[in-house]
Structure formats: structure tokens, C-alpha cells
Amino acid sequence: MNTGANEVPETVLASTVAKPFIEELRQGLEKLDRKPKLVGFLANSDPAAVKYADWTKKTSEEIGFEYELRTLDKEDLEEGILQANEDDLVDGIMVYFPVFGNRQDQYLQQVLSPQKDVEGLSHIYISNMYHNIRFLDKEKTQKSILPCTPLAIVKILEHLAVYNSVLPYGNRLYGKTVTVINRSEIVGRPLAALLANDGATVYSVDVTGVQKFTRGEGIKQIKHHVADVDTDWKEAAAQSDVIITGVPSPDYKFPVELTKYGVVCINFSSEKNFGPEVKEHAALYVPSIGKVTIAMLLRNLLRLIDNKKQRSL
Ligand SMILES: NC(=O)C1=CN([C@@H]2O[C@H](COP(=O)(O)OP(=O)(O)OC[C@H]3O[C@@H](n4cnc5c(N)ncnc54)[C@H](O)[C@@H]3O)[C@@H](O)[C@H]2O)C=CC1
Ligand SMILES: Nc1nc(=O)c2c([nH]1)NC[C@@H]1CN(c3ccc(C(=O)N[C@@H](CCC(=O)O)C(=O)O)cc3)C=[N+]21
């Protein structure tokens, strides 16, 4: 814990945030009669993907899940996914991206059965998230799955009390302004939508420009909408209470001197997007989030198993 003013900012580690979720996962496993099995498909040599795959395996096995990494050629990936979709011994599947690095990757993501999609990137889940729909069925017995990296960031913001628990559930980011530097389909865009659905004003920045995600003035709408805005990303950053970065480049450093003192900084890139000067401005700094992402991945896996049980009742 931070005791003196000299120690600002508090660096918050993903392992600290992940801890209660890992405990919850262990308890969830005790209620099952077998070890759930997660299969990861690796069809590239991207070092970040290889490292992440090794590390998903280690963490899954430590907690008590079974994990199998299937390494194969790009050309065999679709067939491999289809086979795992049909295999009753496989509970969850994930594919490490990028594979082709273009729209074919989005196609491959949709080949994966939604019933086994631990990352929550299937069209049905993303669509439910964009429309703020929480359940898969009318009876509300099967929960929709949220994309695991955006969900991990939400859990981190809850841990940091950026989510104001005095406000009603669903509006807990009302009054907060967030800048997200990344608008990929797997993290940045769904993240902006999720935070805006919870009441925040979100500036989503990528190489092409800035978009603003909100629920309108006074958060009157039930789901977010998106507008292209002229706001310069630097202006957005200056107004923000939270800066979230995901730039996959070792040379990129977010210019933290643009921000307000007391800002909250979170980096989800595998590269360090904040330099040491983050300490001059931030109140709270989260240098990486991977451990929380994996906890959410496995949480989604238990949820998929539960949804399957609900369907068979
Ligand atoms: N910690 C975790 O759980 C996860 C981490 N990652 C990591 O996050 C990073 C990003 O991954 P993806 O979103 O898949 O990458 P991507 O390459 O699909 O997207 C990068 C995004 O950053 C934007 N961008 C790049 N340079 C920029 C700049 N100078 N200014 C503003 N925007 C810029 C791009 O326009 C794009 O929107 C990678 O390092 C990846 O390894 C990805 C998934 C999960
Ligand atoms: N379908 C798919 N989903 C992904 O989530 C995905 C992917 N493909 N392809 C590869 C990238 C890479 N990635 C990272 C995860 C955690 C850290 C991270 O935060 N690592 C920590 C901890 C590392 C450790 O403790 O060993 C760190 O770098 O400090 C980085 C990168 C997810 N990816």
C-alpha cells in the first residue's frame, strides 16, 4: 500500500486484480465432475501470440483446467476449428491472432462455435454487447459472453473504483471521460462500447482519427451511439480521467504530459506504451493486464459449460 505522497502513483498489478477471480474459478471447478478442457490454436509465429499461448497454458493448468495447444499451418486452421467444434471432449476454443492479418481472421473467428467461444468474439456475443443485451434466452437462464480483454479492463476499472458503486448498476461510469488508444475489433472498439454503455464518455482513437462513444447527454439512451468527431486526440486526452493504451509498437510512448494530474493509466499492449514519466502525472497506473484477461477467459469457459447445462434442462 502507498503510505506517503512521494510514492504516487500507485502501480497496480494485474495479479492483484486477478486474485479473487482465480479463487472464484477454483471454487467453480470444485462443483464440476471433470476438468474442463480449453484448446488453443496457434497458426502464426508472432512472438506476442506464442508467449501468450504458453502463458495461457501455464495459468490454466495452475488453476486446474486442462489446456492443449494445437500448433498448425494457417491452411489447416479452419478444418482444425471445425473438428474441435464437434469434439465433445473440448469445452472451449481460442485462436491466437493475427493469423492472416486481414479480414480472413474475422472469418476464422466466426468459424468457431459460439458454444465454445471463450473469448466472446462470436457475432452473437458482440451484437448482444453492442445492444446492451445480457442474456441469450427469453427466460434469462443463459448469460451472454463478454469479450474477455474488454471485460478484463472493466474488472480493473472496478477494482480501481473508477466505477462508482454508489451509482446504480449500469450507470457507474457516469461523469467519467475515457480515452482508448486502439480501435481493433477484438479490443478497442468493443471496449469503447462497453464503457459507454456503462455511462462514460469515450474517445476512441486510432491511426485514422477519433470517434466518440456515449449514451447521449445525461445518459438518456439505453445503449451507446458513435460519432466521428473533430476533437483532436490530444484534446481528448487532456479531458480524460482514464487513458487506456493498446498500441502494438515498441517505439510508441503515450505523451502523458498532456493529461490531467491524477489520471488513471492502463496499458493492455504487450509493449510498454507508457514511459517512466507516467509517474509524474498518474494517480494509478496498471502496466499490463494479461493475468486478468486469462482469468476472464476461464470465467467465460465456466459460463459456457453452465449455459450448456441450462440448455439441456
Ligand atoms: N493484455 C491482453 O489481454 C491483450 C493484449 N493484446 C495486445 O494489445 C496490442 C494490440 O492488439 P490488437 O488490438 O489486436 O492490435 P491491432 O494491430 O489490431 O490494433 C492496433 C490499434 O492501435 C491503433 N494504433 C496504432 N498506432 C497508433 C498510434 N500511433 N496512435 C493511435 N492509434 C494507434 C491502430 O489504429 C489500431 O486501432 C498488442 O500488443 C497485443 O499483443 C491484445 C489482446 C489481448
Ligand atoms: N485471440 C487472441 N486473443 C488475445 O488476447 C491475443 C491474441 N489472440 N494474440 C496475441 C495477443 C497477445 N496478448 C497478450 C496478452 C497479455 C499480455 C500481457 O499483459 N503480458 C504481461 C504478463 C506477461 C507474463 O507474466 O509473462 C506482460 O507483458 O507484462 C500481453 C499480450 C493477447 N493476445
PDB file of N, CA, C and O in Angstrom, residues 186-249:
ATOM      1  N   ILE A 186     -11.031  -6.668 -31.841  1.00  0.00           N
ATOM      2  CA  ILE A 186     -11.003  -7.602 -30.703  1.00  0.00           C
ATOM      3  C   ILE A 186     -10.878  -6.901 -29.346  1.00  0.00           C
ATOM      4  O   ILE A 186     -11.243  -7.461 -28.337  1.00  0.00           O
ATOM      5  N   VAL A 187     -10.377  -5.667 -29.331  1.00  0.00           N
ATOM      6  CA  VAL A 187     -10.264  -4.990 -28.031  1.00  0.00           C
ATOM      7  C   VAL A 187     -10.852  -3.569 -28.050  1.00  0.00           C
ATOM      8  O   VAL A 187     -11.850  -3.292 -27.382  1.00  0.00           O
ATOM      9  N   GLY A 188     -10.235  -2.672 -28.807  1.00  0.00           N
ATOM     10  CA  GLY A 188     -10.546  -1.252 -28.664  1.00  0.00           C
ATOM     11  C   GLY A 188     -11.993  -0.867 -28.926  1.00  0.00           C
ATOM     12  O   GLY A 188     -12.581  -0.110 -28.153  1.00  0.00           O
ATOM     13  N   ARG A 189     -12.558  -1.388 -30.024  1.00  0.00           N
ATOM     14  CA  ARG A 189     -13.934  -0.995 -30.338  1.00  0.00           C
ATOM     15  C   ARG A 189     -14.941  -1.574 -29.332  1.00  0.00           C
ATOM     16  O   ARG A 189     -15.753  -0.818 -28.765  1.00  0.00           O
ATOM     17  N   PRO A 190     -14.904  -2.905 -29.071  1.00  0.00           N
ATOM     18  CA  PRO A 190     -15.844  -3.394 -28.053  1.00  0.00           C
ATOM     19  C   PRO A 190     -15.638  -2.737 -26.686  1.00  0.00           C
ATOM     20  O   PRO A 190     -16.611  -2.490 -25.966  1.00  0.00           O
ATOM     21  N   LEU A 191     -14.406  -2.432 -26.341  1.00  0.00           N
ATOM     22  CA  LEU A 191     -14.136  -1.773 -25.051  1.00  0.00           C
ATOM     23  C   LEU A 191     -14.814  -0.404 -24.987  1.00  0.00           C
ATOM     24  O   LEU A 191     -15.470  -0.074 -23.987  1.00  0.00           O
ATOM     25  N   ALA A 192     -14.681   0.370 -26.055  1.00  0.00           N
ATOM     26  CA  ALA A 192     -15.305   1.701 -26.072  1.00  0.00           C
ATOM     27  C   ALA A 192     -16.818   1.575 -25.890  1.00  0.00           C
ATOM     28  O   ALA A 192     -17.433   2.343 -25.140  1.00  0.00           O
ATOM     29  N   ALA A 193     -17.411   0.582 -26.546  1.00  0.00           N
ATOM     30  CA  ALA A 193     -18.860   0.389 -26.455  1.00  0.00           C
ATOM     31  C   ALA A 193     -19.279  -0.007 -25.032  1.00  0.00           C
ATOM     32  O   ALA A 193     -20.252   0.526 -24.480  1.00  0.00           O
ATOM     33  N   LEU A 194     -18.521  -0.921 -24.461  1.00  0.00           N
ATOM     34  CA  LEU A 194     -18.839  -1.409 -23.115  1.00  0.00           C
ATOM     35  C   LEU A 194     -18.777  -0.278 -22.085  1.00  0.00           C
ATOM     36  O   LEU A 194     -19.662  -0.130 -21.238  1.00  0.00           O
ATOM     37  N   LEU A 195     -17.737   0.545 -22.173  1.00  0.00           N
ATOM     38  CA  LEU A 195     -17.570   1.642 -21.208  1.00  0.00           C
ATOM     39  C   LEU A 195     -18.658   2.703 -21.423  1.00  0.00           C
ATOM     40  O   LEU A 195     -19.200   3.250 -20.459  1.00  0.00           O
ATOM     41  N   ALA A 196     -18.987   2.969 -22.685  1.00  0.00           N
ATOM     42  CA  ALA A 196     -20.047   3.946 -22.972  1.00  0.00           C
ATOM     43  C   ALA A 196     -21.400   3.412 -22.487  1.00  0.00           C
ATOM     44  O   ALA A 196     -22.211   4.158 -21.940  1.00  0.00           O
ATOM     45  N   ASN A 197     -21.634   2.097 -22.661  1.00  0.00           N
ATOM     46  CA  ASN A 197     -22.888   1.512 -22.161  1.00  0.00           C
ATOM     47  C   ASN A 197     -23.010   1.690 -20.650  1.00  0.00           C
ATOM     48  O   ASN A 197     -24.109   1.795 -20.112  1.00  0.00           O
ATOM     49  N   ASP A 198     -21.886   1.723 -19.958  1.00  0.00           N
ATOM     50  CA  ASP A 198     -21.904   1.926 -18.501  1.00  0.00           C
ATOM     51  C   ASP A 198     -21.942   3.409 -18.122  1.00  0.00           C
ATOM     52  O   ASP A 198     -21.851   3.746 -16.941  1.00  0.00           O
ATOM     53  N   GLY A 199     -22.036   4.283 -19.109  1.00  0.00           N
ATOM     54  CA  GLY A 199     -22.273   5.708 -18.810  1.00  0.00           C
ATOM     55  C   GLY A 199     -21.127   6.659 -19.103  1.00  0.00           C
ATOM     56  O   GLY A 199     -21.269   7.872 -18.950  1.00  0.00           O
ATOM     57  N   ALA A 200     -19.957   6.132 -19.497  1.00  0.00           N
ATOM     58  CA  ALA A 200     -18.800   7.004 -19.733  1.00  0.00           C
ATOM     59  C   ALA A 200     -18.907   7.729 -21.084  1.00  0.00           C
ATOM     60  O   ALA A 200     -19.616   7.291 -21.981  1.00  0.00           O
ATOM     61  N   THR A 201     -18.161   8.815 -21.182  1.00  0.00           N
ATOM     62  CA  THR A 201     -17.889   9.437 -22.474  1.00  0.00           C
ATOM     63  C   THR A 201     -16.547   8.873 -22.928  1.00  0.00           C
ATOM     64  O   THR A 201     -15.552   9.012 -22.211  1.00  0.00           O
ATOM     65  N   VAL A 202     -16.537   8.212 -24.078  1.00  0.00           N
ATOM     66  CA  VAL A 202     -15.313   7.527 -24.504  1.00  0.00           C
ATOM     67  C   VAL A 202     -14.808   8.098 -25.819  1.00  0.00           C
ATOM     68  O   VAL A 202     -15.549   8.144 -26.812  1.00  0.00           O
ATOM     69  N   TYR A 203     -13.565   8.540 -25.819  1.00  0.00           N
ATOM     70  CA  TYR A 203     -12.899   8.924 -27.057  1.00  0.00           C
ATOM     71  C   TYR A 203     -12.075   7.732 -27.523  1.00  0.00           C
ATOM     72  O   TYR A 203     -11.174   7.284 -26.809  1.00  0.00           O
ATOM     73  N   SER A 204     -12.421   7.210 -28.694  1.00  0.00           N
ATOM     74  CA  SER A 204     -11.742   6.044 -29.243  1.00  0.00           C
ATOM     75  C   SER A 204     -10.814   6.518 -30.354  1.00  0.00           C
ATOM     76  O   SER A 204     -11.268   7.058 -31.363  1.00  0.00           O
ATOM     77  N   VAL A 205      -9.519   6.322 -30.137  1.00  0.00           N
ATOM     78  CA  VAL A 205      -8.512   6.887 -31.034  1.00  0.00           C
ATOM     79  C   VAL A 205      -7.814   5.772 -31.809  1.00  0.00           C
ATOM     80  O   VAL A 205      -7.418   4.767 -31.213  1.00  0.00           O
ATOM     81  N   ASP A 206      -7.708   5.930 -33.123  1.00  0.00           N
ATOM     82  CA  ASP A 206      -6.819   5.037 -33.863  1.00  0.00           C
ATOM     83  C   ASP A 206      -6.056   5.848 -34.901  1.00  0.00           C
ATOM     84  O   ASP A 206      -6.117   7.079 -34.885  1.00  0.00           O
ATOM     85  N   VAL A 207      -5.319   5.161 -35.784  1.00  0.00           N
ATOM     86  CA  VAL A 207      -4.484   5.903 -36.724  1.00  0.00           C
ATOM     87  C   VAL A 207      -5.302   6.770 -37.682  1.00  0.00           C
ATOM     88  O   VAL A 207      -4.781   7.723 -38.253  1.00  0.00           O
ATOM     89  N   THR A 208      -6.598   6.462 -37.845  1.00  0.00           N
ATOM     90  CA  THR A 208      -7.415   7.230 -38.788  1.00  0.00           C
ATOM     91  C   THR A 208      -8.143   8.406 -38.139  1.00  0.00           C
ATOM     92  O   THR A 208      -8.709   9.236 -38.836  1.00  0.00           O
ATOM     93  N   GLY A 209      -8.208   8.473 -36.812  1.00  0.00           N
ATOM     94  CA  GLY A 209      -8.908   9.598 -36.197  1.00  0.00           C
ATOM     95  C   GLY A 209      -9.585   9.245 -34.890  1.00  0.00           C
ATOM     96  O   GLY A 209      -9.266   8.236 -34.264  1.00  0.00           O
ATOM     97  N   VAL A 210     -10.543  10.103 -34.508  1.00  0.00           N
ATOM     98  CA  VAL A 210     -11.175   9.975 -33.188  1.00  0.00           C
ATOM     99  C   VAL A 210     -12.682   9.757 -33.354  1.00  0.00           C
ATOM    100  O   VAL A 210     -13.330  10.438 -34.154  1.00  0.00           O
ATOM    101  N   GLN A 211     -13.217   8.811 -32.600  1.00  0.00           N
ATOM    102  CA  GLN A 211     -14.667   8.636 -32.516  1.00  0.00           C
ATOM    103  C   GLN A 211     -15.076   8.795 -31.060  1.00  0.00           C
ATOM    104  O   GLN A 211     -14.304   8.486 -30.149  1.00  0.00           O
ATOM    105  N   LYS A 212     -16.325   9.281 -30.887  1.00  0.00           N
ATOM    106  CA  LYS A 212     -16.838   9.490 -29.532  1.00  0.00           C
ATOM    107  C   LYS A 212     -17.997   8.526 -29.306  1.00  0.00           C
ATOM    108  O   LYS A 212     -18.944   8.509 -30.093  1.00  0.00           O
ATOM    109  N   PHE A 213     -17.907   7.728 -28.250  1.00  0.00           N
ATOM    110  CA  PHE A 213     -18.956   6.773 -27.885  1.00  0.00           C
ATOM    111  C   PHE A 213     -19.629   7.304 -26.618  1.00  0.00           C
ATOM    112  O   PHE A 213     -18.948   7.501 -25.599  1.00  0.00           O
ATOM    113  N   THR A 214     -20.952   7.516 -26.662  1.00  0.00           N
ATOM    114  CA  THR A 214     -21.667   7.961 -25.447  1.00  0.00           C
ATOM    115  C   THR A 214     -23.101   7.432 -25.476  1.00  0.00           C
ATOM    116  O   THR A 214     -23.578   6.976 -26.508  1.00  0.00           O
ATOM    117  N   ARG A 215     -23.790   7.575 -24.352  1.00  0.00           N
ATOM    118  CA  ARG A 215     -25.234   7.315 -24.310  1.00  0.00           C
ATOM    119  C   ARG A 215     -26.010   8.633 -24.378  1.00  0.00           C
ATOM    120  O   ARG A 215     -27.143   8.712 -23.926  1.00  0.00           O
ATOM    121  N   GLY A 216     -25.389   9.634 -24.953  1.00  0.00           N
ATOM    122  CA  GLY A 216     -26.073  10.918 -25.135  1.00  0.00           C
ATOM    123  C   GLY A 216     -25.985  11.790 -23.902  1.00  0.00           C
ATOM    124  O   GLY A 216     -25.536  11.347 -22.838  1.00  0.00           O
ATOM    125  N   GLU A 217     -26.419  13.025 -24.065  1.00  0.00           N
ATOM    126  CA  GLU A 217     -26.392  13.954 -22.940  1.00  0.00           C
ATOM    127  C   GLU A 217     -27.248  13.417 -21.802  1.00  0.00           C
ATOM    128  O   GLU A 217     -28.384  12.992 -22.023  1.00  0.00           O
ATOM    129  N   GLY A 218     -26.709  13.424 -20.594  1.00  0.00           N
ATOM    130  CA  GLY A 218     -27.478  12.934 -19.441  1.00  0.00           C
ATOM    131  C   GLY A 218     -27.741  11.436 -19.504  1.00  0.00           C
ATOM    132  O   GLY A 218     -28.690  10.951 -18.901  1.00  0.00           O
ATOM    133  N   ILE A 219     -26.908  10.706 -20.259  1.00  0.00           N
ATOM    134  CA  ILE A 219     -27.030   9.250 -20.484  1.00  0.00           C
ATOM    135  C   ILE A 219     -28.493   8.804 -20.642  1.00  0.00           C
ATOM    136  O   ILE A 219     -28.945   7.827 -20.045  1.00  0.00           O
ATOM    137  N   LYS A 220     -29.222   9.509 -21.515  1.00  0.00           N
ATOM    138  CA  LYS A 220     -30.658   9.225 -21.669  1.00  0.00           C
ATOM    139  C   LYS A 220     -30.928   7.980 -22.508  1.00  0.00           C
ATOM    140  O   LYS A 220     -31.978   7.354 -22.374  1.00  0.00           O
ATOM    141  N   GLN A 221     -29.971   7.622 -23.389  1.00  0.00           N
ATOM    142  CA  GLN A 221     -30.208   6.439 -24.214  1.00  0.00           C
ATOM    143  C   GLN A 221     -29.818   5.164 -23.459  1.00  0.00           C
ATOM    144  O   GLN A 221     -28.971   5.208 -22.566  1.00  0.00           O
ATOM    145  N   ILE A 222     -30.452   4.034 -23.858  1.00  0.00           N
ATOM    146  CA  ILE A 222     -30.137   2.801 -23.138  1.00  0.00           C
ATOM    147  C   ILE A 222     -28.875   2.130 -23.668  1.00  0.00           C
ATOM    148  O   ILE A 222     -28.261   1.319 -22.990  1.00  0.00           O
ATOM    149  N   LYS A 223     -28.511   2.436 -24.902  1.00  0.00           N
ATOM    150  CA  LYS A 223     -27.225   1.927 -25.379  1.00  0.00           C
ATOM    151  C   LYS A 223     -26.436   3.057 -26.036  1.00  0.00           C
ATOM    152  O   LYS A 223     -26.991   4.100 -26.355  1.00  0.00           O
ATOM    153  N   HIS A 224     -25.150   2.794 -26.223  1.00  0.00           N
ATOM    154  CA  HIS A 224     -24.265   3.841 -26.735  1.00  0.00           C
ATOM    155  C   HIS A 224     -24.534   4.147 -28.206  1.00  0.00           C
ATOM    156  O   HIS A 224     -25.096   3.333 -28.930  1.00  0.00           O
ATOM    157  N   HIS A 225     -24.127   5.296 -28.651  1.00  0.00           N
ATOM    158  CA  HIS A 225     -24.002   5.558 -30.083  1.00  0.00           C
ATOM    159  C   HIS A 225     -22.619   6.140 -30.360  1.00  0.00           C
ATOM    160  O   HIS A 225     -21.915   6.566 -29.448  1.00  0.00           O
ATOM    161  N   VAL A 226     -22.268   6.137 -31.635  1.00  0.00           N
ATOM    162  CA  VAL A 226     -20.913   6.502 -32.037  1.00  0.00           C
ATOM    163  C   VAL A 226     -20.965   7.661 -33.012  1.00  0.00           C
ATOM    164  O   VAL A 226     -21.821   7.687 -33.895  1.00  0.00           O
ATOM    165  N   ALA A 227     -20.060   8.628 -32.840  1.00  0.00           N
ATOM    166  CA  ALA A 227     -19.959   9.722 -33.800  1.00  0.00           C
ATOM    167  C   ALA A 227     -18.497   9.971 -34.140  1.00  0.00           C
ATOM    168  O   ALA A 227     -17.626   9.897 -33.270  1.00  0.00           O
ATOM    169  N   ASP A 228     -18.241  10.248 -35.412  1.00  0.00           N
ATOM    170  CA  ASP A 228     -16.907  10.740 -35.787  1.00  0.00           C
ATOM    171  C   ASP A 228     -16.832  12.168 -35.286  1.00  0.00           C
ATOM    172  O   ASP A 228     -17.769  12.934 -35.461  1.00  0.00           O
ATOM    173  N   VAL A 229     -15.741  12.526 -34.634  1.00  0.00           N
ATOM    174  CA  VAL A 229     -15.654  13.888 -34.097  1.00  0.00           C
ATOM    175  C   VAL A 229     -14.361  14.559 -34.552  1.00  0.00           C
ATOM    176  O   VAL A 229     -13.389  13.896 -34.914  1.00  0.00           O
ATOM    177  N   ASP A 230     -14.380  15.879 -34.527  1.00  0.00           N
ATOM    178  CA  ASP A 230     -13.190  16.649 -34.913  1.00  0.00           C
ATOM    179  C   ASP A 230     -12.207  16.802 -33.755  1.00  0.00           C
ATOM    180  O   ASP A 230     -11.087  17.251 -33.954  1.00  0.00           O
ATOM    181  N   THR A 231     -12.692  16.440 -32.555  1.00  0.00           N
ATOM    182  CA  THR A 231     -11.825  16.556 -31.384  1.00  0.00           C
ATOM    183  C   THR A 231     -10.464  15.936 -31.679  1.00  0.00           C
ATOM    184  O   THR A 231     -10.372  14.787 -32.100  1.00  0.00           O
ATOM    185  N   ASP A 232      -9.421  16.696 -31.440  1.00  0.00           N
ATOM    186  CA  ASP A 232      -8.076  16.192 -31.588  1.00  0.00           C
ATOM    187  C   ASP A 232      -7.811  15.188 -30.457  1.00  0.00           C
ATOM    188  O   ASP A 232      -8.301  15.372 -29.341  1.00  0.00           O
ATOM    189  N   TRP A 233      -7.070  14.120 -30.746  1.00  0.00           N
ATOM    190  CA  TRP A 233      -6.844  13.112 -29.690  1.00  0.00           C
ATOM    191  C   TRP A 233      -6.131  13.711 -28.484  1.00  0.00           C
ATOM    192  O   TRP A 233      -6.333  13.272 -27.346  1.00  0.00           O
ATOM    193  N   LYS A 234      -5.337  14.756 -28.718  1.00  0.00           N
ATOM    194  CA  LYS A 234      -4.619  15.377 -27.592  1.00  0.00           C
ATOM    195  C   LYS A 234      -5.595  16.111 -26.672  1.00  0.00           C
ATOM    196  O   LYS A 234      -5.452  16.100 -25.451  1.00  0.00           O
ATOM    197  N   GLU A 235      -6.593  16.742 -27.319  1.00  0.00           N
ATOM    198  CA  GLU A 235      -7.641  17.431 -26.557  1.00  0.00           C
ATOM    199  C   GLU A 235      -8.448  16.404 -25.746  1.00  0.00           C
ATOM    200  O   GLU A 235      -8.766  16.629 -24.577  1.00  0.00           O
ATOM    201  N   ALA A 236      -8.765  15.288 -26.386  1.00  0.00           N
ATOM    202  CA  ALA A 236      -9.497  14.210 -25.705  1.00  0.00           C
ATOM    203  C   ALA A 236      -8.701  13.735 -24.487  1.00  0.00           C
ATOM    204  O   ALA A 236      -9.243  13.599 -23.389  1.00  0.00           O
ATOM    205  N   ALA A 237      -7.419  13.526 -24.692  1.00  0.00           N
ATOM    206  CA  ALA A 237      -6.566  13.038 -23.598  1.00  0.00           C
ATOM    207  C   ALA A 237      -6.540  14.029 -22.442  1.00  0.00           C
ATOM    208  O   ALA A 237      -6.594  13.642 -21.270  1.00  0.00           O
ATOM    209  N   ALA A 238      -6.499  15.319 -22.771  1.00  0.00           N
ATOM    210  CA  ALA A 238      -6.420  16.357 -21.737  1.00  0.00           C
ATOM    211  C   ALA A 238      -7.677  16.381 -20.872  1.00  0.00           C
ATOM    212  O   ALA A 238      -7.626  16.760 -19.703  1.00  0.00           O
ATOM    213  N   GLN A 239      -8.818  15.963 -21.469  1.00  0.00           N
ATOM    214  CA  GLN A 239     -10.092  15.979 -20.730  1.00  0.00           C
ATOM    215  C   GLN A 239     -10.336  14.690 -19.949  1.00  0.00           C
ATOM    216  O   GLN A 239     -11.304  14.592 -19.204  1.00  0.00           O
ATOM    217  N   SER A 240      -9.491  13.701 -20.162  1.00  0.00           N
ATOM    218  CA  SER A 240      -9.831  12.355 -19.684  1.00  0.00           C
ATOM    219  C   SER A 240      -9.419  12.072 -18.245  1.00  0.00           C
ATOM    220  O   SER A 240      -8.397  12.543 -17.760  1.00  0.00           O
ATOM    221  N   ASP A 241     -10.254  11.264 -17.592  1.00  0.00           N
ATOM    222  CA  ASP A 241      -9.952  10.764 -16.254  1.00  0.00           C
ATOM    223  C   ASP A 241      -9.163   9.467 -16.341  1.00  0.00           C
ATOM    224  O   ASP A 241      -8.493   9.075 -15.389  1.00  0.00           O
ATOM    225  N   VAL A 242      -9.322   8.782 -17.479  1.00  0.00           N
ATOM    226  CA  VAL A 242      -8.668   7.481 -17.672  1.00  0.00           C
ATOM    227  C   VAL A 242      -8.085   7.424 -19.078  1.00  0.00           C
ATOM    228  O   VAL A 242      -8.755   7.830 -20.038  1.00  0.00           O
ATOM    229  N   ILE A 243      -6.847   6.918 -19.192  1.00  0.00           N
ATOM    230  CA  ILE A 243      -6.224   6.693 -20.500  1.00  0.00           C
ATOM    231  C   ILE A 243      -5.913   5.200 -20.610  1.00  0.00           C
ATOM    232  O   ILE A 243      -5.248   4.637 -19.721  1.00  0.00           O
ATOM    233  N   ILE A 244      -6.399   4.576 -21.676  1.00  0.00           N
ATOM    234  CA  ILE A 244      -6.151   3.145 -21.878  1.00  0.00           C
ATOM    235  C   ILE A 244      -5.420   2.987 -23.210  1.00  0.00           C
ATOM    236  O   ILE A 244      -5.911   3.455 -24.242  1.00  0.00           O
ATOM    237  N   THR A 245      -4.252   2.335 -23.188  1.00  0.00           N
ATOM    238  CA  THR A 245      -3.464   2.224 -24.420  1.00  0.00           C
ATOM    239  C   THR A 245      -3.312   0.772 -24.871  1.00  0.00           C
ATOM    240  O   THR A 245      -3.188  -0.140 -24.048  1.00  0.00           O
ATOM    241  N   GLY A 246      -3.299   0.573 -26.193  1.00  0.00           N
ATOM    242  CA  GLY A 246      -3.085  -0.758 -26.774  1.00  0.00           C
ATOM    243  C   GLY A 246      -2.399  -0.659 -28.116  1.00  0.00           C
ATOM    244  O   GLY A 246      -2.847  -1.236 -29.090  1.00  0.00           O
ATOM    245  N   VAL A 247      -1.302   0.088 -28.154  1.00  0.00           N
ATOM    246  CA  VAL A 247      -0.573   0.253 -29.412  1.00  0.00           C
ATOM    247  C   VAL A 247       0.528  -0.821 -29.490  1.00  0.00           C
ATOM    248  O   VAL A 247       1.393  -0.885 -28.619  1.00  0.00           O
ATOM    249  N   PRO A 248       0.459  -1.676 -30.543  1.00  0.00           N
ATOM    250  CA  PRO A 248       1.378  -2.815 -30.591  1.00  0.00           C
ATOM    251  C   PRO A 248       2.750  -2.448 -31.166  1.00  0.00           C
ATOM    252  O   PRO A 248       3.245  -3.128 -32.064  1.00  0.00           O
ATOM    253  N   SER A 249       3.338  -1.370 -30.665  1.00  0.00           N
ATOM    254  CA  SER A 249       4.620  -0.950 -31.215  1.00  0.00           C
ATOM    255  C   SER A 249       5.579  -0.559 -30.102  1.00  0.00           C
ATOM    256  O   SER A 249       5.214   0.189 -29.197  1.00  0.00           O
TER     257      SER A 249
END
